[in-house]
mmCIF file of C-alpha atoms in Angstrom:
data_model
loop_
_atom_site.group_PDB
_atom_site.id
_atom_site.type_symbol
_atom_site.label_atom_id
_atom_site.label_comp_id
_atom_site.label_asym_id
_atom_site.label_seq_id
_atom_site.Cartn_x
_atom_site.Cartn_y
_atom_site.Cartn_z
ATOM 1 C CA MET A 1 -0.147 -0.002 -0.270
ATOM 2 C CA ASN A 2 3.005 2.243 0.838
ATOM 3 C CA VAL A 3 4.160 1.926 -2.715
ATOM 4 C CA ILE A 4 0.960 3.256 -4.040
ATOM 5 C CA GLY A 5 1.492 6.559 -2.044
ATOM 6 C CA SER A 6 5.017 7.363 -3.323
ATOM 7 C CA TYR A 7 3.871 6.437 -7.111
ATOM 8 C CA ALA A 8 0.849 8.186 -7.302
ATOM 9 C CA LEU A 9 2.239 11.852 -7.125
ATOM 10 C CA PRO A 10 4.928 11.403 -9.805
ATOM 11 C CA LEU A 11 2.585 9.316 -12.056
ATOM 12 C CA MET A 12 0.033 12.229 -11.980
ATOM 13 C CA ILE A 13 1.996 14.958 -12.918
ATOM 14 C CA ALA A 14 3.479 12.965 -15.546
ATOM 15 C CA GLY A 15 -0.120 12.064 -16.808
ATOM 16 C CA ILE A 16 -0.987 15.462 -16.644
ATOM 17 C CA ILE A 17 2.037 16.859 -18.540
ATOM 18 C CA LEU A 18 1.309 14.062 -21.227
ATOM 19 C CA LEU A 19 -2.546 15.169 -21.258
ATOM 20 C CA GLY A 20 -1.433 18.728 -21.598
ATOM 21 C CA LEU A 21 1.165 18.057 -24.516
ATOM 22 C CA PHE A 22 -1.424 16.535 -26.739
ATOM 23 C CA ARG A 23 -4.464 18.370 -25.591
ATOM 24 C CA THR A 24 -3.624 21.981 -25.021
ATOM 25 C CA GLU A 25 -1.606 24.472 -26.983
ATOM 26 C CA ASN A 26 -0.114 26.778 -24.550
ATOM 27 C CA MET A 27 0.636 24.467 -21.560
ATOM 28 C CA PHE A 28 3.189 26.430 -19.938
ATOM 29 C CA ASN A 29 0.789 29.695 -19.873
ATOM 30 C CA LEU A 30 -1.836 27.532 -18.508
ATOM 31 C CA PHE A 31 0.484 26.529 -15.948
ATOM 32 C CA LEU A 32 1.261 29.970 -14.935
ATOM 33 C CA ASP A 33 -2.383 31.231 -14.852
ATOM 34 C CA GLY A 34 -3.222 28.109 -12.282
ATOM 35 C CA ALA A 35 0.008 28.979 -10.235
ATOM 36 C CA THR A 36 -1.235 32.774 -10.011
ATOM 37 C CA ASP A 37 -4.521 31.674 -8.880
ATOM 38 C CA GLY A 38 -2.725 29.392 -6.430
ATOM 39 C CA LEU A 39 -0.772 32.368 -5.038
ATOM 40 C CA LYS A 40 -4.134 34.403 -4.680
ATOM 41 C CA THR A 41 -5.748 31.765 -2.730
ATOM 42 C CA MET A 42 -2.484 31.770 -0.723
ATOM 43 C CA ILE A 43 -2.748 35.457 0.102
ATOM 44 C CA LYS A 44 -6.463 35.054 0.881
ATOM 45 C CA ILE A 45 -5.765 32.705 3.443
ATOM 46 C CA ILE A 46 -2.424 34.052 5.250
ATOM 47 C CA PRO A 47 -4.391 36.535 7.299
ATOM 48 C CA SER A 48 -6.705 33.939 8.767
ATOM 49 C CA LEU A 49 -3.399 31.581 9.237
ATOM 50 C CA ILE A 50 -1.555 34.026 11.199
ATOM 51 C CA GLY A 51 -4.392 34.684 13.350
ATOM 52 C CA LEU A 52 -5.017 31.235 14.135
ATOM 53 C CA ILE A 53 -1.642 29.877 14.358
ATOM 54 C CA THR A 54 -0.796 32.459 16.897
ATOM 55 C CA ALA A 55 -3.749 31.574 19.116
ATOM 56 C CA VAL A 56 -2.814 27.935 18.805
ATOM 57 C CA GLU A 57 0.814 28.809 19.652
ATOM 58 C CA MET A 58 -0.664 30.577 22.977
ATOM 59 C CA PHE A 59 -2.850 27.823 23.560
ATOM 60 C CA LYS A 60 -0.265 25.315 23.736
ATOM 61 C CA ALA A 61 2.436 27.464 25.617
ATOM 62 C CA SER A 62 -0.177 28.496 28.445
ATOM 63 C CA GLY A 63 -0.742 24.595 29.149
ATOM 64 C CA ALA A 64 -4.300 24.703 28.322
ATOM 65 C CA LEU A 65 -3.895 22.274 25.106
ATOM 66 C CA ASP A 66 -2.526 19.830 27.753
ATOM 67 C CA VAL A 67 -5.519 20.172 29.822
ATOM 68 C CA MET A 68 -8.102 19.883 27.217
ATOM 69 C CA THR A 69 -6.352 16.689 25.699
ATOM 70 C CA GLY A 70 -6.044 14.972 29.160
ATOM 71 C CA SER A 71 -9.750 15.585 29.849
ATOM 72 C CA LEU A 72 -10.588 14.111 26.572
ATOM 73 C CA THR A 73 -8.184 11.137 26.801
ATOM 74 C CA PRO A 74 -10.817 8.689 27.999
ATOM 75 C CA VAL A 75 -13.211 9.434 25.005
ATOM 76 C CA ALA A 76 -10.251 8.949 22.647
ATOM 77 C CA ASN A 77 -9.184 5.638 24.341
ATOM 78 C CA PHE A 78 -12.645 4.404 23.921
ATOM 79 C CA LEU A 79 -12.440 5.197 20.278
ATOM 80 C CA HIS A 80 -9.069 3.994 19.737
ATOM 81 C CA ILE A 81 -7.621 7.331 18.784
ATOM 82 C CA PRO A 82 -4.214 8.171 20.192
ATOM 83 C CA ARG A 83 -4.256 11.291 22.584
ATOM 84 C CA ASP A 84 -2.200 13.359 20.659
ATOM 85 C CA VAL A 85 -4.483 14.008 17.688
ATOM 86 C CA ILE A 86 -7.627 14.980 19.710
ATOM 87 C CA PRO A 87 -7.141 18.736 19.022
ATOM 88 C CA ILE A 88 -7.232 17.743 15.106
ATOM 89 C CA ALA A 89 -10.522 15.887 15.394
ATOM 90 C CA ILE A 90 -11.994 18.957 17.564
ATOM 91 C CA ILE A 91 -10.815 21.757 15.322
ATOM 92 C CA ARG A 92 -11.073 19.993 11.860
ATOM 93 C CA PRO A 93 -14.821 20.397 10.889
ATOM 94 C CA VAL A 94 -14.844 23.981 12.140
ATOM 95 C CA SER A 95 -11.704 25.561 10.708
ATOM 96 C CA SER A 96 -9.362 24.596 7.940
ATOM 97 C CA GLY A 97 -6.637 27.324 8.965
ATOM 98 C CA GLY A 98 -6.839 26.035 12.449
ATOM 99 C CA ALA A 99 -6.564 22.315 11.471
ATOM 100 C CA ILE A 100 -3.333 23.377 9.596
ATOM 101 C CA ALA A 101 -1.803 25.088 12.474
ATOM 102 C CA MET A 102 -2.657 22.589 14.467
ATOM 103 C CA LEU A 103 -1.219 19.840 12.456
ATOM 104 C CA ASP A 104 1.926 21.742 11.992
ATOM 105 C CA LYS A 105 2.275 21.707 15.953
ATOM 106 C CA ILE A 106 1.461 18.223 16.168
ATOM 107 C CA LEU A 107 3.872 17.236 13.465
ATOM 108 C CA ALA A 108 6.693 19.047 15.148
ATOM 109 C CA THR A 109 5.866 17.252 18.585
ATOM 110 C CA VAL A 110 5.494 13.841 17.647
ATOM 111 C CA GLY A 111 7.338 13.580 14.062
ATOM 112 C CA PRO A 112 5.400 13.119 10.730
ATOM 113 C CA ASP A 113 6.015 9.537 10.368
ATOM 114 C CA SER A 114 4.945 8.406 13.702
ATOM 115 C CA MET A 115 1.578 6.644 14.017
ATOM 116 C CA SER A 116 0.108 9.854 15.714
ATOM 117 C CA GLY A 117 1.584 12.068 13.063
ATOM 118 C CA ARG A 118 0.108 9.953 10.425
ATOM 119 C CA ILE A 119 -3.388 9.742 11.732
ATOM 120 C CA ALA A 120 -3.386 13.310 12.511
ATOM 121 C CA SER A 121 -2.374 13.925 8.843
ATOM 122 C CA VAL A 122 -5.041 11.503 7.390
ATOM 123 C CA MET A 123 -7.844 13.387 9.823
ATOM 124 C CA CYS A 124 -6.797 16.540 8.253
ATOM 125 C CA GLY A 125 -7.013 15.180 4.605
ATOM 126 C CA SER A 126 -10.286 13.321 5.063
ATOM 127 C CA CYS A 127 -12.551 15.955 6.422
ATOM 128 C CA GLU A 128 -13.759 19.190 5.239
ATOM 129 C CA THR A 129 -14.698 22.523 7.082
ATOM 130 C CA THR A 130 -18.221 21.650 7.439
ATOM 131 C CA VAL A 131 -19.456 24.502 9.373
ATOM 132 C CA TYR A 132 -17.756 26.934 6.498
ATOM 133 C CA THR A 133 -19.271 24.951 3.590
ATOM 134 C CA THR A 134 -22.853 24.849 4.945
ATOM 135 C CA THR A 135 -22.557 28.582 6.111
ATOM 136 C CA VAL A 136 -21.520 29.603 2.609
ATOM 137 C CA TYR A 137 -23.767 27.353 0.738
ATOM 138 C CA TYR A 138 -27.074 27.718 2.310
ATOM 139 C CA GLY A 139 -26.203 31.704 2.749
ATOM 140 C CA ALA A 140 -25.905 32.057 -0.772
ATOM 141 C CA VAL A 141 -29.330 30.951 -1.631
ATOM 142 C CA GLY A 142 -31.062 32.233 1.383
ATOM 143 C CA VAL A 143 -32.090 28.993 2.965
ATOM 144 C CA SER A 144 -32.231 29.259 6.876
ATOM 145 C CA LYS A 145 -33.872 25.602 7.561
ATOM 146 C CA ILE A 146 -31.431 23.331 6.932
ATOM 147 C CA ARG A 147 -33.234 20.446 8.568
ATOM 148 C CA HIS A 148 -30.796 17.399 8.787
ATOM 149 C CA THR A 149 -27.650 18.612 7.113
ATOM 150 C CA LEU A 150 -25.345 19.337 10.063
ATOM 151 C CA ILE A 151 -26.465 15.762 11.732
ATOM 152 C CA ALA A 152 -25.361 13.881 8.540
ATOM 153 C CA ALA A 153 -22.364 15.918 7.821
ATOM 154 C CA PHE A 154 -21.143 15.960 11.478
ATOM 155 C CA THR A 155 -21.894 12.086 11.361
ATOM 156 C CA ALA A 156 -19.432 11.811 8.354
ATOM 157 C CA ASP A 157 -16.812 13.755 10.264
ATOM 158 C CA PHE A 158 -17.069 11.422 13.093
ATOM 159 C CA ALA A 159 -16.723 8.636 10.782
ATOM 160 C CA ALA A 160 -13.574 10.031 9.035
ATOM 161 C CA MET A 161 -11.887 10.474 12.271
ATOM 162 C CA ILE A 162 -12.588 6.890 13.479
ATOM 163 C CA MET A 163 -11.412 5.458 9.879
ATOM 164 C CA SER A 164 -8.182 7.734 9.788
ATOM 165 C CA SER A 165 -7.027 5.878 12.984
ATOM 166 C CA VAL A 166 -8.195 2.357 11.834
ATOM 167 C CA ALA A 167 -6.813 2.914 8.199
ATOM 168 C CA CYS A 168 -3.390 4.055 9.583
ATOM 169 C CA GLY A 169 -3.578 1.279 11.967
ATOM 170 C CA PHE A 170 -4.472 -1.208 9.283
ATOM 171 C CA ILE A 171 -1.674 0.163 6.560
ATOM 172 C CA PHE A 172 1.187 1.350 8.904
ATOM 173 C CA SER A 173 1.468 -1.434 11.375
ATOM 174 C CA MET B 1 -18.550 30.297 15.057
ATOM 175 C CA ILE B 2 -14.991 31.145 14.317
ATOM 176 C CA ASN B 3 -15.441 34.367 16.389
ATOM 177 C CA TYR B 4 -16.125 32.378 19.591
ATOM 178 C CA ILE B 5 -13.418 29.514 18.988
ATOM 179 C CA TRP B 6 -10.567 32.216 18.142
ATOM 180 C CA SER B 7 -11.344 34.493 21.005
ATOM 181 C CA GLY B 8 -12.026 31.468 23.370
ATOM 182 C CA MET B 9 -8.623 29.956 22.521
ATOM 183 C CA ILE B 10 -6.913 33.337 23.013
ATOM 184 C CA LEU B 11 -8.784 34.129 26.373
ATOM 185 C CA ILE B 12 -8.373 30.633 27.756
ATOM 186 C CA SER B 13 -4.683 30.544 27.102
ATOM 187 C CA VAL B 14 -4.299 33.812 29.097
ATOM 188 C CA PHE B 15 -6.298 32.447 31.959
ATOM 189 C CA PHE B 16 -4.483 29.296 32.087
ATOM 190 C CA ALA B 17 -1.041 30.886 31.798
ATOM 191 C CA ALA B 18 -1.922 33.098 34.587
ATOM 192 C CA LEU B 19 -3.050 30.150 36.645
ATOM 193 C CA ASN B 20 0.277 28.005 35.806
ATOM 194 C CA GLY B 21 2.560 31.016 36.022
ATOM 195 C CA ARG B 22 3.600 30.800 32.189
ATOM 196 C CA MET B 23 2.986 34.279 31.460
ATOM 197 C CA ALA B 24 6.620 34.454 30.150
ATOM 198 C CA GLN B 25 6.347 31.507 27.891
ATOM 199 C CA LEU B 26 2.703 32.865 26.830
ATOM 200 C CA SER B 27 4.384 36.171 25.699
ATOM 201 C CA GLU B 28 7.089 34.305 23.726
ATOM 202 C CA ALA B 29 4.492 32.108 22.005
ATOM 203 C CA VAL B 30 2.652 35.190 20.557
ATOM 204 C CA PHE B 31 5.829 36.257 18.345
ATOM 205 C CA THR B 32 6.953 32.708 17.606
ATOM 206 C CA GLY B 33 3.425 32.123 16.705
ATOM 207 C CA CYS B 34 3.261 35.168 14.131
ATOM 208 C CA ASN B 35 6.549 34.359 12.798
ATOM 209 C CA GLN B 36 5.864 30.672 12.204
ATOM 210 C CA SER B 37 2.920 31.360 10.336
ATOM 211 C CA VAL B 38 4.454 33.410 7.868
ATOM 212 C CA GLN B 39 7.071 30.203 7.396
ATOM 213 C CA ILE B 40 4.221 27.762 7.190
ATOM 214 C CA CYS B 41 2.439 30.326 4.625
ATOM 215 C CA LEU B 42 5.623 30.289 2.487
ATOM 216 C CA THR B 43 6.164 26.455 2.585
ATOM 217 C CA ILE B 44 2.490 25.637 1.681
ATOM 218 C CA ALA B 45 2.461 28.628 -1.220
ATOM 219 C CA GLY B 46 5.104 26.776 -3.410
ATOM 220 C CA ALA B 47 2.711 23.701 -3.510
ATOM 221 C CA MET B 48 -0.158 25.496 -3.833
ATOM 222 C CA CYS B 49 1.185 27.460 -6.792
ATOM 223 C CA LEU B 50 2.613 24.252 -8.283
ATOM 224 C CA TRP B 51 -0.580 22.383 -8.057
ATOM 225 C CA GLY B 52 -2.849 25.004 -9.063
ATOM 226 C CA GLY B 53 -0.686 25.117 -12.368
ATOM 227 C CA LEU B 54 -0.827 21.396 -12.903
ATOM 228 C CA MET B 55 -4.440 21.331 -12.479
ATOM 229 C CA ARG B 56 -5.198 24.184 -14.504
ATOM 230 C CA ILE B 57 -3.465 22.336 -17.454
ATOM 231 C CA ALA B 58 -5.627 19.004 -16.455
ATOM 232 C CA ASP B 59 -8.690 21.074 -16.544
ATOM 233 C CA LYS B 60 -7.990 22.757 -19.984
ATOM 234 C CA ALA B 61 -6.965 19.537 -21.231
ATOM 235 C CA GLY B 62 -10.503 18.054 -20.663
ATOM 236 C CA LEU B 63 -9.920 15.841 -17.422
ATOM 237 C CA THR B 64 -12.614 17.909 -15.477
ATOM 238 C CA GLY B 65 -15.307 17.000 -18.191
ATOM 239 C CA ALA B 66 -14.092 13.731 -18.347
ATOM 240 C CA ILE B 67 -14.457 13.011 -14.514
ATOM 241 C CA GLY B 68 -17.930 14.692 -14.769
ATOM 242 C CA LYS B 69 -18.996 11.956 -17.368
ATOM 243 C CA VAL B 70 -17.730 9.230 -15.282
ATOM 244 C CA LEU B 71 -19.721 10.690 -12.225
ATOM 245 C CA GLY B 72 -23.232 10.985 -14.270
ATOM 246 C CA PRO B 73 -24.609 7.757 -12.898
ATOM 247 C CA PHE B 74 -23.453 8.344 -9.403
ATOM 248 C CA ILE B 75 -25.173 11.637 -9.696
ATOM 249 C CA ARG B 76 -28.424 10.138 -11.042
ATOM 250 C CA PHE B 77 -28.468 7.911 -7.995
ATOM 251 C CA LEU B 78 -27.662 10.613 -5.407
ATOM 252 C CA PHE B 79 -30.336 13.161 -6.784
ATOM 253 C CA PRO B 80 -33.421 11.101 -7.845
ATOM 254 C CA GLY B 81 -35.862 13.100 -10.109
ATOM 255 C CA LEU B 82 -33.165 15.654 -10.932
ATOM 256 C CA ASP B 83 -32.793 16.211 -14.754
ATOM 257 C CA PRO B 84 -29.643 14.683 -15.717
ATOM 258 C CA LYS B 85 -28.756 16.933 -18.211
ATOM 259 C CA GLY B 86 -30.082 19.939 -16.685
ATOM 260 C CA PRO B 87 -27.944 22.904 -15.353
ATOM 261 C CA ALA B 88 -27.893 21.652 -11.737
ATOM 262 C CA ALA B 89 -26.689 18.262 -12.481
ATOM 263 C CA ARG B 90 -24.032 19.881 -14.921
ATOM 264 C CA ALA B 91 -22.899 22.261 -11.991
ATOM 265 C CA ILE B 92 -23.103 19.307 -9.549
ATOM 266 C CA SER B 93 -20.576 17.232 -11.737
ATOM 267 C CA MET B 94 -18.477 19.889 -12.285
ATOM 268 C CA ASN B 95 -18.135 20.879 -8.603
ATOM 269 C CA ILE B 96 -17.296 17.137 -7.589
ATOM 270 C CA SER B 97 -14.678 16.999 -10.093
ATOM 271 C CA ALA B 98 -12.990 20.245 -9.204
ATOM 272 C CA ASN B 99 -12.995 19.186 -5.489
ATOM 273 C CA LEU B 100 -11.482 15.707 -6.502
ATOM 274 C CA LEU B 101 -8.686 17.529 -8.469
ATOM 275 C CA GLY B 102 -8.095 19.554 -5.285
ATOM 276 C CA LEU B 103 -9.278 22.938 -7.256
ATOM 277 C CA GLY B 104 -10.988 24.437 -4.062
ATOM 278 C CA ASN B 105 -11.384 27.870 -6.064
ATOM 279 C CA ALA B 106 -13.111 26.558 -8.808
ATOM 280 C CA ALA B 107 -15.057 24.111 -6.903
ATOM 281 C CA THR B 108 -17.046 26.869 -4.816
ATOM 282 C CA PRO B 109 -18.351 28.825 -7.540
ATOM 283 C CA PHE B 110 -19.539 25.665 -9.117
ATOM 284 C CA GLY B 111 -21.151 24.657 -6.033
ATOM 285 C CA LEU B 112 -22.935 28.117 -5.579
ATOM 286 C CA GLU B 113 -24.317 27.837 -8.977
ATOM 287 C CA ALA B 114 -25.690 24.099 -8.340
ATOM 288 C CA MET B 115 -27.303 25.624 -5.058
ATOM 289 C CA LYS B 116 -28.900 28.566 -7.085
ATOM 290 C CA HIS B 117 -30.357 25.917 -9.610
ATOM 291 C CA LEU B 118 -31.424 23.595 -7.150
ATOM 292 C CA GLN B 119 -33.353 26.740 -5.096
ATOM 293 C CA LYS B 120 -35.260 27.212 -8.348
ATOM 294 C CA GLU B 121 -37.069 23.887 -8.005
ATOM 295 C CA ASN B 122 -37.200 24.165 -4.313
ATOM 296 C CA PRO B 123 -41.047 24.610 -3.304
ATOM 297 C CA LEU B 124 -40.160 25.791 0.311
ATOM 298 C CA GLN B 125 -37.670 28.735 -0.310
ATOM 299 C CA THR B 126 -36.569 29.159 3.068
ATOM 300 C CA THR B 127 -36.119 25.429 3.887
ATOM 301 C CA ALA B 128 -33.547 22.988 2.388
ATOM 302 C CA SER B 129 -34.737 20.546 -0.138
ATOM 303 C CA ASN B 130 -33.517 16.924 -0.113
ATOM 304 C CA HIS B 131 -31.236 17.609 -2.996
ATOM 305 C CA MET B 132 -29.627 20.528 -1.165
ATOM 306 C CA VAL B 133 -29.004 18.402 1.850
ATOM 307 C CA THR B 134 -27.496 15.654 -0.128
ATOM 308 C CA PHE B 135 -25.242 18.316 -1.777
ATOM 309 C CA VAL B 136 -24.023 20.090 0.928
ATOM 310 C CA VAL B 137 -23.288 16.724 2.676
ATOM 311 C CA LEU B 138 -21.349 15.816 -0.181
ATOM 312 C CA ASN B 139 -19.324 19.024 -0.347
ATOM 313 C CA SER B 140 -18.560 18.884 3.585
ATOM 314 C CA ALA B 141 -16.820 15.284 2.841
ATOM 315 C CA SER B 142 -13.358 16.080 1.499
ATOM 316 C CA LEU B 143 -12.921 14.196 -1.754
ATOM 317 C CA GLN B 144 -9.560 15.192 -2.756
ATOM 318 C CA ILE B 145 -7.548 12.722 -4.471
ATOM 319 C CA ILE B 146 -3.873 14.309 -3.520
ATOM 320 C CA PRO B 147 -3.925 16.203 -0.149
ATOM 321 C CA THR B 148 -1.361 18.510 -1.159
ATOM 322 C CA THR B 149 -1.246 20.754 1.707
ATOM 323 C CA ILE B 150 -0.691 18.013 4.099
ATOM 324 C CA ALA B 151 1.916 16.278 2.097
ATOM 325 C CA VAL B 152 3.863 19.686 2.052
ATOM 326 C CA LEU B 153 3.410 19.933 5.711
ATOM 327 C CA ARG B 154 4.542 16.411 6.293
ATOM 328 C CA ALA B 155 7.761 16.958 4.222
ATOM 329 C CA ARG B 156 8.434 20.477 6.123
ATOM 330 C CA HIS B 157 8.725 18.174 9.522
ATOM 331 C CA GLY B 158 11.049 15.642 7.789
ATOM 332 C CA SER B 159 9.044 13.044 6.968
ATOM 333 C CA LYS B 160 10.673 10.282 4.738
ATOM 334 C CA SER B 161 7.746 9.688 2.430
ATOM 335 C CA PRO B 162 4.955 12.508 2.929
ATOM 336 C CA MET B 163 2.697 11.194 0.573
ATOM 337 C CA ASP B 164 2.393 7.650 2.001
ATOM 338 C CA ILE B 165 -0.574 8.737 3.848
ATOM 339 C CA MET B 166 -2.806 8.869 0.566
ATOM 340 C CA PRO B 167 -4.422 5.501 0.535
ATOM 341 C CA ALA B 168 -5.476 5.770 4.150
ATOM 342 C CA VAL B 169 -6.733 9.339 3.399
ATOM 343 C CA TRP B 170 -8.901 7.836 0.479
ATOM 344 C CA ILE B 171 -10.265 5.189 2.836
ATOM 345 C CA ALA B 172 -11.133 7.548 5.626
ATOM 346 C CA SER B 173 -12.766 10.166 3.352
ATOM 347 C CA LEU B 174 -14.598 7.650 1.151
ATOM 348 C CA SER B 175 -16.117 5.877 4.491
ATOM 349 C CA ALA B 176 -16.899 9.448 5.751
ATOM 350 C CA LEU B 177 -18.776 9.928 2.433
ATOM 351 C CA VAL B 178 -20.518 6.802 2.456
ATOM 352 C CA VAL B 179 -21.717 7.028 6.031
ATOM 353 C CA GLY B 180 -22.789 10.868 5.480
ATOM 354 C CA ILE B 181 -24.607 10.119 2.353
ATOM 355 C CA THR B 182 -26.147 7.269 3.657
ATOM 356 C CA LEU B 183 -27.463 9.156 6.438
ATOM 357 C CA ALA B 184 -28.658 12.053 4.543
ATOM 358 C CA LEU B 185 -30.748 9.751 1.911
ATOM 359 C CA ILE B 186 -32.262 7.956 4.851
ATOM 360 C CA LEU B 187 -33.341 11.072 6.660
ATOM 361 C CA ASN B 188 -34.615 12.633 3.216
ATOM 362 C CA HIS B 189 -36.732 9.784 2.967
ATOM 363 C CA HIS B 190 -37.727 9.275 6.603
ATOM 364 C CA LYS B 191 -38.858 12.863 6.783
ATOM 365 C CA ALA B 192 -40.648 13.035 3.774
ATOM 366 C CA LYS B 193 -42.576 10.158 4.643
ATOM 367 C CA LEU B 194 -43.617 11.657 8.021
ATOM 368 C CA LYS B 195 -44.787 14.721 6.079
ATOM 369 C CA ASN B 196 -47.013 12.971 4.183
ATOM 370 C CA GLU B 197 -48.465 11.032 7.289
ATOM 371 C CA LYS B 198 -49.195 14.327 8.687
ATOM 372 C CA ASN B 199 -50.884 15.277 5.448
ATOM 373 C CA GLY B 200 -52.810 12.120 5.435
ATOM 374 C CA ASP B 201 -53.905 12.827 9.174
ATOM 375 C CA ALA B 202 -55.038 16.342 8.280
ATOM 376 C CA LEU B 203 -56.940 14.879 5.193
ATOM 377 C CA GLN B 204 -58.852 12.479 7.333
ATOM 378 C CA ALA B 205 -59.188 14.671 10.050
ATOM 379 C CA ALA B 206 -61.118 17.089 7.267
ATOM 380 C CA ALA B 207 -62.982 13.894 6.250
ATOM 381 C CA GLY B 208 -64.168 13.324 9.575
ATOM 382 C CA LYS B 209 -65.428 16.774 10.265
ATOM 383 C CA ALA B 210 -67.333 17.097 7.022
#
């Protein structure tokens, strides 16, 4: 399974380049356009990342993170999730910037190739910011009664958390 | 919501730091925090640009359209009663393909367009229709084929193979998607049934009175 992971990116890039070579005319210009767009997105999220990463850093330095993680350890044990990744599980559905900040912190502490580091990464990659998506999509069309949307979406997030841990346990041990 | 979480984190930090006598560390954290965030942004920026560029090529070479075609039966199953060739179905399929390719920027406008078309067919304008619920749940599950940002963060911290988490990410996000969609479809069905029963009762009551 590990092999798939290391092959996927180079093969995908090669595939895209081949496709572009045959089916587009100004491939490099397209690349530049897309890259500029990526930069624009980046500039849009920098302010929120600065705010959130500073908050995460403060939260950790004050000892509050240890208290929160400690108090949720029984729940995590029950769900077979390592305690180091609890902060990710909490913040991921709410804020993607916050999750990036938290993941950076966790990877620095436990190392990216440790089991907890991998589970934290997978959690970050397998969930979307549910709260943001719901607000933006319904807000755009003026729907206020969203019925069972959040129940279904949060259950999905919960499943992603559990399955991140299960899948990593299955693949990496 | 983010207002409460952000302010909560900062206020709780100050409170706990006072309690634990860690005010000096807290002040230090304020500066390391904002310095680090710029570093993280710079690290991620490279991958964001590279990926954005490659995906633009893939998009223009017809990959988004091709994925959209593959998704046809899937969309017909998830959105029963929706015209499979209509503008709503088209926007939904473009939204899913863009999400799969990690083009978050492109996915949102398609998503909003899809919501607008779904709203046109929505009888109760302020209440979400079944299709809307399914669509938003679909979008709140992350369906990215290559989680670029996370791989970059892993590389930044010295991971030997930053991409090796991909199969696990696919498994976890697919399971989440299946769980979320199943629940949404069951509740769609269940609630619709309840409504019919209520209407039925009302009809019977009216018949009884007459």
